[in-house]
Short mmCIF file of C-alpha atoms and ligand atoms in Angstrom, two decimals:
data_model
loop_
_atom_site.label_atom_id
_atom_site.label_comp_id
_atom_site.label_asym_id
_atom_site.label_seq_id
_atom_site.Cartn_x
_atom_site.Cartn_y
_atom_site.Cartn_z
CA UNK Z 1 46.24 -21.98 -71.66
CA UNK Z 2 43.02 -21.29 -73.50
CA UNK Z 3 40.78 -22.99 -70.96
CA UNK Z 4 39.32 -21.28 -67.95
CA UNK Z 5 39.82 -23.42 -64.86
CA UNK Z 6 38.00 -23.56 -61.55
CA UNK Z 7 38.47 -25.33 -58.23
CA UNK Z 8 37.66 -25.04 -54.57
CA UNK Z 9 40.59 -23.20 -53.00
CA UNK Z 10 39.76 -23.94 -49.38
CA UNK Z 11 39.50 -27.21 -47.45
CA UNK Z 12 36.16 -28.94 -47.85
CA UNK Z 13 34.73 -28.96 -44.35
CA UNK Z 14 32.17 -26.93 -42.47
CA UNK Z 15 33.68 -23.52 -41.88
CA UNK Z 16 32.92 -19.79 -42.02
CA UNK Z 17 33.67 -19.37 -45.70
CA UNK Z 18 34.85 -21.33 -48.73
CA UNK Z 19 36.47 -19.92 -51.83
CA UNK Z 20 35.89 -21.07 -55.39
CA UNK Z 21 38.63 -19.84 -57.63
CA UNK Z 22 38.31 -19.29 -61.37
CA UNK Z 23 41.21 -18.40 -63.67
CA UNK Z 24 41.32 -17.78 -67.41
CA UNK Z 25 40.02 -15.40 -70.02
CA UNK Z 26 36.36 -16.40 -69.47
CA UNK Z 27 36.41 -15.95 -65.69
CA UNK Z 28 34.41 -12.74 -65.66
CA UNK Z 29 31.89 -14.01 -68.25
CA UNK Z 30 31.30 -17.18 -66.28
CA UNK Z 31 30.78 -15.32 -63.02
CA UNK Z 32 28.47 -12.77 -64.64
CA UNK Z 33 26.23 -15.65 -65.78
CA UNK Z 34 25.56 -16.79 -62.21
CA UNK Z 35 26.18 -13.74 -60.03
CA UNK Z 36 23.72 -10.90 -59.48
CA UNK Z 37 24.59 -7.73 -57.63
CA UNK Z 38 23.67 -4.06 -57.51
CA UNK Z 39 27.32 -3.23 -58.29
CA UNK Z 40 29.48 -4.11 -61.27
CA UNK Z 41 32.59 -6.28 -60.87
CA UNK Z 42 35.66 -4.05 -61.16
CA UNK Z 43 39.31 -5.15 -61.03
CA UNK Z 44 40.75 -5.34 -57.50
CA UNK Z 45 37.36 -4.92 -55.87
CA UNK Z 46 35.25 -7.32 -53.89
CA UNK Z 47 31.49 -6.98 -54.11
CA UNK Z 48 28.46 -8.48 -52.44
CA UNK Z 49 25.70 -10.33 -54.33
CA UNK Z 50 23.92 -13.63 -54.87
CA UNK Z 51 24.66 -16.77 -56.82
CA UNK Z 52 21.52 -17.48 -58.82
CA UNK Z 53 21.24 -20.51 -61.06
CA UNK Z 54 18.19 -21.46 -63.11
CA UNK Z 55 16.12 -18.94 -61.13
CA UNK Z 56 17.13 -20.33 -57.76
CA UNK Z 57 19.22 -18.46 -55.16
CA UNK Z 58 22.05 -20.69 -54.03
CA UNK Z 59 23.96 -18.41 -51.62
CA UNK Z 60 24.87 -14.83 -50.67
CA UNK Z 61 28.48 -14.32 -51.60
CA UNK Z 62 31.39 -11.92 -52.04
CA UNK Z 63 33.14 -11.97 -55.40
CA UNK Z 64 36.55 -10.50 -56.13
CA UNK Z 65 38.00 -9.85 -59.54
CA UNK Z 66 41.66 -9.49 -60.55
CA UNK Z 67 42.38 -8.52 -64.13
CA UNK Z 68 45.24 -10.04 -66.11
CA UNK Z 69 48.17 -9.72 -65.73
CA UNK Z 70 47.75 -8.41 -62.18
CA UNK Z 71 46.69 -11.65 -60.53
CA UNK Z 72 48.23 -14.79 -58.99
CA UNK Z 73 48.13 -16.70 -62.26
CA UNK Z 74 48.69 -13.72 -64.52
CA UNK Z 75 45.23 -14.38 -66.02
CA UNK Z 76 41.80 -12.95 -65.21
CA UNK Z 77 40.81 -14.39 -61.83
CA UNK Z 78 37.46 -14.32 -60.02
CA UNK Z 79 37.05 -15.71 -56.54
CA UNK Z 80 33.68 -16.51 -55.06
CA UNK Z 81 33.62 -16.36 -51.25
CA UNK Z 82 30.57 -18.38 -50.26
CA UNK Z 83 29.37 -19.85 -46.97
CA UNK Z 84 31.66 -22.63 -45.86
CA UNK Z 85 29.33 -25.61 -46.03
CA UNK Z 86 30.58 -28.60 -47.97
CA UNK Z 87 27.37 -28.96 -49.98
CA UNK Z 88 26.97 -25.30 -50.96
CA UNK Z 89 30.63 -25.09 -51.93
CA UNK Z 90 30.31 -28.15 -54.18
CA UNK Z 91 27.06 -26.78 -55.65
CA UNK Z 92 28.65 -23.44 -56.58
CA UNK Z 93 31.65 -25.18 -58.13
CA UNK Z 94 29.25 -27.29 -60.14
CA UNK Z 95 27.38 -24.29 -61.53
CA UNK Z 96 30.70 -22.61 -62.36
CA UNK Z 97 31.71 -25.72 -64.31
CA UNK Z 98 28.33 -25.88 -66.03
CA UNK Z 99 28.76 -22.23 -66.99
CA UNK Z 100 31.90 -22.96 -68.97
CA UNK Z 101 34.88 -23.59 -66.66
CA UNK Z 102 36.99 -26.76 -66.61
CA UNK Z 103 37.92 -28.41 -63.32
CA UNK Z 104 41.53 -27.48 -62.48
CA UNK Z 105 44.20 -30.13 -61.96
CA UNK Z 106 46.14 -30.10 -58.67
CA UNK Z 107 48.57 -27.19 -58.75
CA UNK Z 108 47.25 -25.83 -62.03
CA UNK Z 109 46.80 -22.26 -60.77
CA UNK Z 110 50.44 -22.15 -59.62
CA UNK Z 111 51.60 -23.88 -62.79
CA UNK Z 112 49.90 -21.14 -64.82
CA UNK Z 113 51.52 -18.53 -62.56
CA UNK Z 114 54.91 -20.09 -63.35
CA UNK Z 115 54.24 -20.40 -67.08
CA UNK Z 116 53.03 -16.79 -67.19
CA UNK Z 117 56.21 -15.61 -65.46
CA UNK Z 118 54.52 -14.54 -62.21
CA UNK Z 119 57.00 -16.62 -60.21
CA UNK Z 120 59.89 -18.92 -60.93
CA UNK Z 121 60.02 -22.62 -60.16
CA UNK Z 122 61.75 -22.36 -56.79
CA UNK Z 123 59.17 -19.77 -55.70
CA UNK Z 124 56.34 -22.08 -56.79
CA UNK Z 125 57.92 -24.91 -54.81
CA UNK Z 126 58.11 -22.58 -51.82
CA UNK Z 127 54.34 -22.02 -52.11
CA UNK Z 128 53.66 -25.73 -51.63
CA UNK Z 129 56.25 -25.91 -48.85
CA UNK Z 130 54.44 -23.08 -47.08
CA UNK Z 131 51.11 -24.87 -47.38
CA UNK Z 132 52.59 -28.14 -46.13
CA UNK Z 133 54.74 -26.60 -43.37
CA UNK Z 134 54.29 -28.28 -40.01
CA UNK Z 135 56.56 -26.01 -38.00
CA UNK Z 136 57.17 -22.28 -37.77
CA UNK Z 137 60.74 -22.63 -39.04
CA UNK Z 138 59.53 -24.47 -42.09
CA UNK Z 139 56.89 -21.87 -42.87
CA UNK Z 140 59.33 -18.96 -42.39
CA UNK Z 141 61.90 -20.52 -44.72
CA UNK Z 142 59.20 -21.19 -47.30
CA UNK Z 143 57.96 -17.59 -47.02
CA UNK Z 144 61.48 -16.27 -47.63
CA UNK Z 145 61.95 -18.50 -50.65
CA UNK Z 146 58.52 -17.53 -51.93
CA UNK Z 147 59.76 -13.93 -51.82
CA UNK Z 148 62.61 -15.06 -54.04
CA UNK Z 149 65.61 -15.41 -51.69
CA UNK Z 150 66.77 -18.65 -53.30
CA UNK Z 151 65.99 -17.41 -56.80
CA UNK Z 152 68.06 -14.27 -56.22
CA UNK Z 153 71.03 -16.29 -55.03
CA UNK Z 154 70.82 -18.68 -57.98
CA UNK Z 155 70.63 -15.78 -60.43
CA UNK Z 156 73.70 -14.21 -58.82
CA UNK Z 157 75.58 -17.50 -59.04
CA UNK Z 158 74.75 -17.87 -62.71
CA UNK Z 159 75.47 -14.30 -63.71
CA UNK Z 160 79.26 -14.34 -63.43
CA UNK Z 161 79.47 -17.77 -65.03
CA UNK Z 162 77.32 -16.63 -67.95
CA UNK Z 163 79.56 -13.58 -68.32
CA UNK Z 164 82.64 -15.77 -68.33
CA UNK Z 165 81.10 -18.02 -70.96
CA UNK Z 166 80.23 -15.08 -73.16
CA UNK Z 167 83.81 -13.87 -72.86
CA UNK Z 168 85.16 -17.32 -73.78
CA UNK Z 169 82.79 -17.65 -76.72
CA UNK Z 170 83.73 -14.29 -78.17
CA UNK Z 171 87.44 -15.07 -77.92
CA UNK Z 172 86.91 -18.49 -79.55
CA UNK Z 173 84.44 -17.45 -82.27
CA UNK Z 174 86.11 -14.18 -83.23
CA UNK Z 175 89.84 -14.77 -82.84
CA UNK Z 176 90.45 -11.98 -85.36
CA UNK Z 177 89.28 -9.47 -82.76
CA UNK Z 178 91.90 -8.44 -80.35
CA UNK Z 179 89.76 -9.59 -77.44
CA UNK Z 180 91.46 -9.96 -74.11
CA UNK Z 181 92.14 -13.68 -73.47
CA UNK Z 182 90.77 -15.16 -70.29
CA UNK Z 183 93.59 -16.43 -68.14
CA UNK Z 184 93.18 -20.05 -66.96
CA UNK Z 185 94.27 -18.90 -63.53
CA UNK Z 186 91.49 -16.37 -63.25
CA UNK Z 187 88.96 -18.92 -64.51
CA UNK Z 188 90.06 -21.36 -61.83
CA UNK Z 189 89.75 -18.75 -59.13
CA UNK Z 190 86.24 -17.86 -60.30
CA UNK Z 191 85.24 -21.53 -60.42
CA UNK Z 192 86.63 -22.08 -56.92
CA UNK Z 193 84.73 -19.12 -55.58
CA UNK Z 194 81.47 -20.29 -57.17
CA UNK Z 195 82.02 -23.86 -55.92
CA UNK Z 196 82.44 -22.71 -52.37
CA UNK Z 197 79.37 -20.44 -52.57
CA UNK Z 198 77.29 -23.35 -53.89
CA UNK Z 199 78.76 -25.68 -51.27
CA UNK Z 200 77.76 -23.21 -48.58
CA UNK Z 201 74.11 -23.38 -49.68
CA UNK Z 202 74.35 -27.15 -50.11
CA UNK Z 203 75.54 -27.55 -46.52
CA UNK Z 204 72.32 -25.98 -45.27
CA UNK Z 205 70.40 -29.00 -46.61
CA UNK Z 206 71.77 -31.00 -43.67
CA UNK Z 207 69.38 -28.92 -41.55
CA UNK Z 208 66.88 -28.22 -44.28
CA UNK Z 209 65.93 -31.83 -44.88
CA UNK Z 210 65.04 -32.25 -41.21
CA UNK Z 211 63.07 -29.01 -41.24
CA UNK Z 212 61.03 -30.19 -44.22
CA UNK Z 213 60.67 -33.92 -43.54
CA UNK Z 214 61.17 -34.04 -39.79
CA UNK Z 215 63.62 -36.36 -38.05
CA UNK Z 216 62.76 -40.04 -38.37
CA UNK Z 217 63.23 -41.52 -34.92
CA UNK Z 218 62.95 -45.19 -33.90
CA UNK Z 219 62.63 -46.30 -30.30
CA UNK Z 220 64.47 -49.58 -30.08
CA UNK Z 221 65.40 -51.97 -27.31
CA UNK Z 222 64.66 -55.33 -25.75
CA UNK Z 223 61.08 -56.22 -24.74
CA UNK Z 224 59.51 -54.55 -21.72
CA UNK Z 225 62.06 -51.74 -21.37
CA UNK Z 226 59.37 -49.08 -21.72
CA UNK Z 227 59.54 -48.18 -25.42
CA UNK Z 228 55.80 -47.80 -25.88
CA UNK Z 229 55.57 -45.96 -22.57
CA UNK Z 230 58.15 -43.47 -23.86
CA UNK Z 231 56.26 -43.00 -27.14
CA UNK Z 232 53.09 -42.28 -25.19
CA UNK Z 233 54.92 -39.83 -22.95
CA UNK Z 234 56.37 -37.93 -25.93
CA UNK Z 235 53.01 -37.97 -27.73
CA UNK Z 236 51.16 -36.92 -24.59
CA UNK Z 237 48.47 -39.55 -24.95
CA UNK Z 238 48.06 -43.33 -24.86
CA UNK Z 239 48.91 -44.08 -28.47
CA UNK Z 240 50.52 -47.49 -28.00
CA UNK Z 241 49.45 -50.41 -25.82
CA UNK Z 242 51.56 -50.75 -22.69
CA UNK Z 243 51.58 -53.87 -20.51
CA UNK Z 244 54.10 -55.59 -18.31
CA UNK Z 245 54.09 -58.58 -20.67
CA UNK Z 246 57.30 -58.67 -22.74
CA UNK Z 247 56.43 -58.75 -26.44
CA UNK Z 248 53.39 -56.46 -26.22
CA UNK Z 249 54.19 -54.38 -29.30
CA UNK Z 250 54.07 -56.52 -32.43
CA UNK Z 251 53.95 -53.98 -35.22
CA UNK Z 252 55.46 -50.54 -35.70
CA UNK Z 253 53.43 -47.78 -34.04
CA UNK Z 254 53.98 -44.35 -35.54
CA UNK Z 255 53.38 -40.91 -34.10
CA UNK Z 256 54.43 -37.40 -35.05
CA UNK Z 257 55.34 -34.85 -32.42
CA UNK Z 258 56.70 -31.31 -32.49
CA UNK Z 259 59.96 -30.74 -30.71
CA UNK Z 260 60.51 -26.98 -30.67
CA UNK Z 261 60.75 -26.08 -34.31
CA UNK Z 262 61.20 -29.53 -35.65
CA UNK Z 263 58.93 -32.52 -36.21
CA UNK Z 264 59.87 -35.96 -34.92
CA UNK Z 265 58.36 -38.88 -36.81
CA UNK Z 266 58.61 -41.49 -34.10
CA UNK Z 267 58.29 -45.24 -34.57
CA UNK Z 268 57.79 -47.46 -31.55
CA UNK Z 269 58.99 -50.95 -32.38
CA UNK Z 270 58.61 -54.51 -31.18
CA UNK Z 271 61.10 -55.40 -28.47
CA UNK Z 272 64.06 -57.24 -29.99
CA UNK Z 273 64.65 -60.80 -28.81
CA UNK Z 274 64.90 -64.36 -30.14
CA UNK Z 275 61.39 -65.70 -30.28
CA UNK Z 276 59.47 -68.64 -31.74
CA UNK Z 277 56.24 -66.67 -31.88
CA UNK Z 278 55.64 -66.10 -35.60
CA UNK Z 279 53.92 -62.72 -35.24
CA UNK Z 280 56.47 -61.39 -32.78
CA UNK Z 281 59.28 -62.66 -35.02
CA UNK Z 282 57.95 -60.58 -37.93
CA UNK Z 283 57.74 -57.59 -35.59
CA UNK Z 284 61.36 -58.07 -34.51
CA UNK Z 285 62.46 -58.25 -38.16
CA UNK Z 286 60.60 -54.99 -38.81
CA UNK Z 287 62.32 -53.38 -35.82
CA UNK Z 288 65.71 -54.16 -37.32
CA UNK Z 289 64.68 -53.25 -40.84
CA UNK Z 290 63.64 -49.80 -39.69
CA UNK Z 291 67.35 -49.05 -39.24
CA UNK Z 292 67.50 -48.60 -43.01
CA UNK Z 293 65.35 -45.49 -42.88
CA UNK Z 294 65.87 -43.69 -39.59
CA UNK Z 295 67.91 -40.62 -38.72
CA UNK Z 296 68.01 -41.33 -35.00
CA UNK Z 297 67.60 -44.31 -32.68
CA UNK Z 298 66.60 -43.90 -29.07
CA UNK Z 299 68.01 -47.10 -27.65
CA UNK Z 300 66.20 -47.99 -24.46
CA UNK Z 301 67.83 -49.94 -21.68
CA UNK Z 302 65.97 -51.27 -18.67
CA UNK Z 303 67.79 -49.82 -15.65
CA UNK Z 304 66.23 -52.45 -13.43
CA UNK Z 305 67.84 -55.32 -15.32
CA UNK Z 306 71.14 -53.85 -16.49
CA UNK Z 307 72.81 -54.45 -19.83
CA UNK Z 308 72.95 -57.75 -21.68
CA UNK Z 309 74.82 -59.24 -24.61
CA UNK Z 310 71.82 -58.55 -26.89
CA UNK Z 311 71.91 -54.85 -26.01
CA UNK Z 312 75.47 -54.57 -27.26
CA UNK Z 313 74.71 -56.64 -30.35
CA UNK Z 314 71.91 -54.26 -31.35
CA UNK Z 315 73.92 -51.18 -30.39
CA UNK Z 316 76.84 -52.28 -32.53
CA UNK Z 317 74.44 -52.90 -35.45
CA UNK Z 318 73.23 -49.31 -35.10
CA UNK Z 319 76.77 -48.01 -34.84
CA UNK Z 320 77.97 -50.00 -37.86
CA UNK Z 321 75.25 -48.43 -39.96
CA UNK Z 322 76.50 -45.00 -38.91
CA UNK Z 323 73.11 -44.01 -37.50
CA UNK Z 324 72.93 -41.33 -34.82
CA UNK Z 325 71.69 -42.76 -31.53
CA UNK Z 326 71.14 -41.93 -27.90
CA UNK Z 327 71.38 -44.59 -25.21
CA UNK Z 328 68.49 -44.08 -22.79
CA UNK Z 329 68.33 -45.79 -19.43
CA UNK Z 330 64.70 -46.10 -18.35
CA UNK Z 331 62.95 -47.08 -15.11
CA UNK Z 332 65.31 -44.99 -12.97
CA UNK Z 333 62.63 -45.05 -10.26
CA UNK Z 334 63.32 -48.73 -9.62
CA UNK Z 335 66.97 -48.85 -10.69
CA UNK Z 336 69.49 -49.71 -7.97
CA UNK Z 337 72.56 -47.52 -7.80
CA UNK Z 338 74.90 -50.49 -8.15
CA UNK Z 339 73.24 -51.63 -11.38
CA UNK Z 340 73.16 -48.07 -12.76
CA UNK Z 341 76.88 -47.65 -12.05
CA UNK Z 342 77.58 -50.95 -13.81
CA UNK Z 343 75.53 -49.85 -16.86
CA UNK Z 344 77.25 -46.45 -17.04
CA UNK Z 345 80.62 -48.13 -16.68
CA UNK Z 346 79.98 -50.67 -19.43
CA UNK Z 347 78.62 -48.02 -21.80
CA UNK Z 348 81.71 -45.89 -21.16
CA UNK Z 349 83.99 -48.83 -21.86
CA UNK Z 350 82.27 -49.40 -25.19
CA UNK Z 351 82.70 -45.72 -26.04
CA UNK Z 352 78.96 -44.98 -25.84
CA UNK Z 353 78.78 -41.36 -24.79
CA UNK Z 354 76.27 -39.32 -22.86
CA UNK Z 355 73.52 -41.81 -21.97
CA UNK Z 356 70.35 -40.13 -20.74
CA UNK Z 357 68.66 -41.46 -17.58
CA UNK Z 358 64.87 -41.29 -17.47
CA UNK Z 359 61.85 -42.59 -15.67
CA UNK Z 360 58.82 -42.52 -17.90
CA UNK Z 361 56.65 -43.50 -14.97
CA UNK Z 362 57.75 -40.56 -12.83
CA UNK Z 363 58.14 -38.20 -15.80
CA UNK Z 364 61.82 -37.62 -15.06
CA UNK Z 365 64.59 -36.95 -17.56
CA UNK Z 366 62.18 -36.44 -20.48
CA UNK Z 367 63.23 -32.80 -21.00
CA UNK Z 368 66.90 -33.86 -20.84
CA UNK Z 369 66.17 -36.44 -23.53
CA UNK Z 370 64.49 -33.82 -25.72
CA UNK Z 371 67.50 -31.51 -25.23
CA UNK Z 372 69.87 -34.33 -26.13
CA UNK Z 373 68.01 -34.74 -29.44
CA UNK Z 374 68.08 -30.98 -30.11
CA UNK Z 375 71.83 -30.86 -29.41
CA UNK Z 376 72.59 -33.91 -31.51
CA UNK Z 377 70.99 -32.29 -34.55
CA UNK Z 378 72.17 -28.72 -33.77
CA UNK Z 379 68.60 -27.60 -34.21
CA UNK Z 380 68.85 -24.69 -31.80
CA UNK Z 381 71.70 -23.10 -33.82
CA UNK Z 382 69.49 -22.65 -36.81
CA UNK Z 383 69.40 -19.04 -37.97
CA UNK Z 384 66.82 -19.20 -40.71
CA UNK Z 385 66.11 -15.47 -40.53
CA UNK Z 386 69.57 -14.55 -41.82
CA UNK Z 387 70.67 -17.52 -43.80
CA UNK Z 388 69.37 -19.03 -46.99
CA UNK Z 389 68.39 -22.61 -46.22
CA UNK Z 390 67.41 -25.18 -48.80
CA UNK Z 391 64.88 -27.83 -47.85
CA UNK Z 392 64.06 -29.42 -51.24
CA UNK Z 393 65.83 -32.55 -52.36
CA UNK Z 394 65.53 -31.41 -55.98
CA UNK Z 395 67.50 -28.26 -55.21
CA UNK Z 396 70.11 -30.22 -53.29
CA UNK Z 397 70.64 -32.65 -56.19
CA UNK Z 398 70.95 -29.83 -58.73
CA UNK Z 399 73.41 -27.87 -56.59
CA UNK Z 400 75.52 -31.00 -56.18
CA UNK Z 401 75.44 -31.60 -59.91
CA UNK Z 402 76.49 -28.03 -60.66
CA UNK Z 403 79.51 -28.30 -58.32
CA UNK Z 404 80.53 -31.47 -60.14
CA UNK Z 405 80.43 -29.62 -63.46
CA UNK Z 406 82.59 -26.85 -62.03
CA UNK Z 407 85.07 -29.50 -60.87
CA UNK Z 408 85.01 -31.06 -64.35
CA UNK Z 409 85.74 -27.65 -65.87
CA UNK Z 410 88.67 -27.21 -63.50
CA UNK Z 411 90.02 -30.64 -64.39
CA UNK Z 412 89.97 -29.77 -68.09
CA UNK Z 413 91.87 -26.54 -67.44
CA UNK Z 414 94.49 -28.41 -65.41
CA UNK Z 415 94.84 -30.92 -68.24
CA UNK Z 416 95.60 -28.00 -70.52
CA UNK Z 417 92.50 -28.52 -72.65
CA UNK Z 418 91.40 -25.73 -75.00
CA UNK Z 419 89.12 -23.15 -73.46
CA UNK Z 420 86.08 -24.13 -75.55
CA UNK Z 421 86.16 -27.62 -73.98
CA UNK Z 422 86.26 -26.02 -70.55
CA UNK Z 423 83.29 -23.86 -71.42
CA UNK Z 424 81.15 -26.96 -72.15
CA UNK Z 425 81.20 -27.78 -68.45
CA UNK Z 426 80.61 -24.22 -67.34
CA UNK Z 427 77.59 -24.15 -69.62
CA UNK Z 428 76.31 -27.41 -68.08
CA UNK Z 429 76.70 -25.85 -64.67
CA UNK Z 430 74.69 -22.73 -65.52
CA UNK Z 431 72.04 -24.90 -67.15
CA UNK Z 432 71.80 -27.04 -64.03
CA UNK Z 433 71.54 -23.99 -61.79
CA UNK Z 434 68.88 -22.71 -64.15
CA UNK Z 435 66.78 -25.82 -63.52
CA UNK Z 436 66.36 -24.73 -59.90
CA UNK Z 437 64.54 -21.58 -60.94
CA UNK Z 438 62.91 -23.22 -63.93
CA UNK Z 439 64.98 -21.50 -66.60
CA UNK Z 440 65.96 -24.78 -68.22
CA UNK Z 441 63.39 -27.40 -67.32
CA UNK Z 442 61.50 -29.94 -69.35
CA UNK Z 443 57.70 -30.28 -69.39
CA UNK Z 444 58.08 -33.57 -67.47
CA UNK Z 445 59.80 -31.89 -64.56
CA UNK Z 446 57.23 -29.09 -64.51
CA UNK Z 447 54.39 -31.63 -64.50
CA UNK Z 448 56.05 -33.63 -61.71
CA UNK Z 449 56.50 -30.60 -59.49
CA UNK Z 450 52.99 -29.22 -59.85
CA UNK Z 451 51.17 -32.52 -59.47
CA UNK Z 452 52.33 -32.55 -55.84
CA UNK Z 453 50.24 -29.41 -55.20
CA UNK Z 454 46.79 -29.52 -53.73
CA UNK Z 455 43.64 -28.82 -55.68
CA UNK Z 456 42.78 -25.16 -56.00
CA UNK Z 457 46.38 -23.93 -55.62
N1 GTP E 501 58.79 -48.60 -12.82
C1 GTP E 501 58.70 -48.23 -14.09
N2 GTP E 501 58.01 -48.95 -14.95
C2 GTP E 501 57.95 -48.55 -16.25
C3 GTP E 501 58.60 -47.37 -16.68
N3 GTP E 501 58.36 -47.24 -17.99
C4 GTP E 501 57.60 -48.29 -18.36
N4 GTP E 501 57.34 -49.09 -17.31
C5 GTP E 501 56.56 -50.31 -17.29
O1 GTP E 501 57.24 -51.31 -18.00
C6 GTP E 501 56.31 -52.21 -18.60
C7 GTP E 501 56.60 -52.35 -20.08
O2 GTP E 501 56.36 -51.12 -20.69
P1 GTP E 501 56.16 -50.99 -22.27
O3 GTP E 501 56.14 -49.55 -22.57
O4 GTP E 501 55.01 -51.82 -22.72
O5 GTP E 501 57.51 -51.64 -22.77
P2 GTP E 501 57.97 -51.96 -24.26
O6 GTP E 501 59.41 -51.74 -24.31
O7 GTP E 501 57.13 -51.23 -25.20
O8 GTP E 501 57.66 -53.49 -24.36
P3 GTP E 501 57.43 -54.42 -25.65
O9 GTP E 501 56.37 -53.78 -26.47
O10 GTP E 501 57.00 -55.69 -25.08
O11 GTP E 501 58.72 -54.53 -26.36
C8 GTP E 501 54.92 -51.63 -18.32
O12 GTP E 501 54.39 -52.30 -17.22
C9 GTP E 501 55.22 -50.17 -17.98
O13 GTP E 501 54.25 -49.61 -17.12
C10 GTP E 501 59.30 -46.60 -15.72
O14 GTP E 501 59.90 -45.56 -15.97
N5 GTP E 501 59.34 -47.09 -14.44
MG1 MG E 502 55.90 -51.83 -26.70
#
């Protein structure tokens, strides 16, 4: 890390201030070339002055200086707080680059922080999660993991296994020593305990993935049942075209809304029916294809018309794919009681539970629908302040893999294999756990993780 890097750390748009960040051993030299002030830059101080380049004053700024290793990256860092205009920010970055800095890659500051031991990999991932968080829950979980909650747990998990391995290795490598043999029974009980602790964290991903990615919701149903109207109601503005002509929506219309502490990524779809219209046909195919990627279907039924054969065909498709769904009866304002009773009866007979009755037009039942979604995903039970929750797929995959290794180790013990064979799997498990915090990761993985970061972080 011999180069000194620089980038704009704030979003490029007109705002009060912008920050240009410089990290590396030449940071102070570079700043001193372009910054004039009546005071001298001291570590952990911020001072006022001017950026002057080739005799021209560019801006009045504040510059802070953090001396290695006491900085975010662990290197010398200077930050120039200039006025938040897009042009002036770009100009100052340019003079910083001309004065000897190299433009940073996305995530390079955090990558340096990781490589210099200022944070581990799971903490660095939490930084990007915090920046990308779209809900309060997501940002709180990220903040806790940035503080090292996940890292601490992973280190604890590894510790006892590493101890066990050391014990096994000594007894295998130095049989002449009268070292106490590890009993297979006690190894199994330790492995079981570790498996269940890992499983406990793994189970939190069920919630965690929705917290991080949101719930992918598709509104499905026959034409004209009010799908686009419902999307607009949930979004609170006229996102999709609504008309009384069946077949209005041809393509998928997407919108993101916040439901309490969770994001819903909603797709309004083309009404499903047999049609000869080529464009509509493609739309219908897309509506069905979306079933491959959704977490929840809101299946809309037109209360005015009642249920038809097609409704049950689509509903059984959804059910066969094991997708969560809620049957929603719309247009309650013009639904006759007799038809509603028939719909409720038929749904009950088919085992379709808890339909929600709404009228988009009269704004009725919408809160009940939102509550039904919250209940279906147990979102309200989430206690992120006390529990460690994982939201990253990478962590989930590694935890799964480490449980598998523990199971393999147990299998070998039960087969009566020598202890050094068993220890191979325990070692693989600790290595896999280590990958979560970056103790055992390849350069490729490091590059992949940090390239997802934004510039200047
Ligand atoms: N009375 C009544 N009419 C509604 C209600 N919700 C929607 N509509 C009307 O039903 C018609 C169809 O609504 P859309 O939202 O376009 O229906 P859609 O399911 O998206 O239709 P396609 O895009 O053709 O599949 C429009 O005239 C809406 O105003 C409701 O709750 N009550
Ligand atoms: Mg529509």
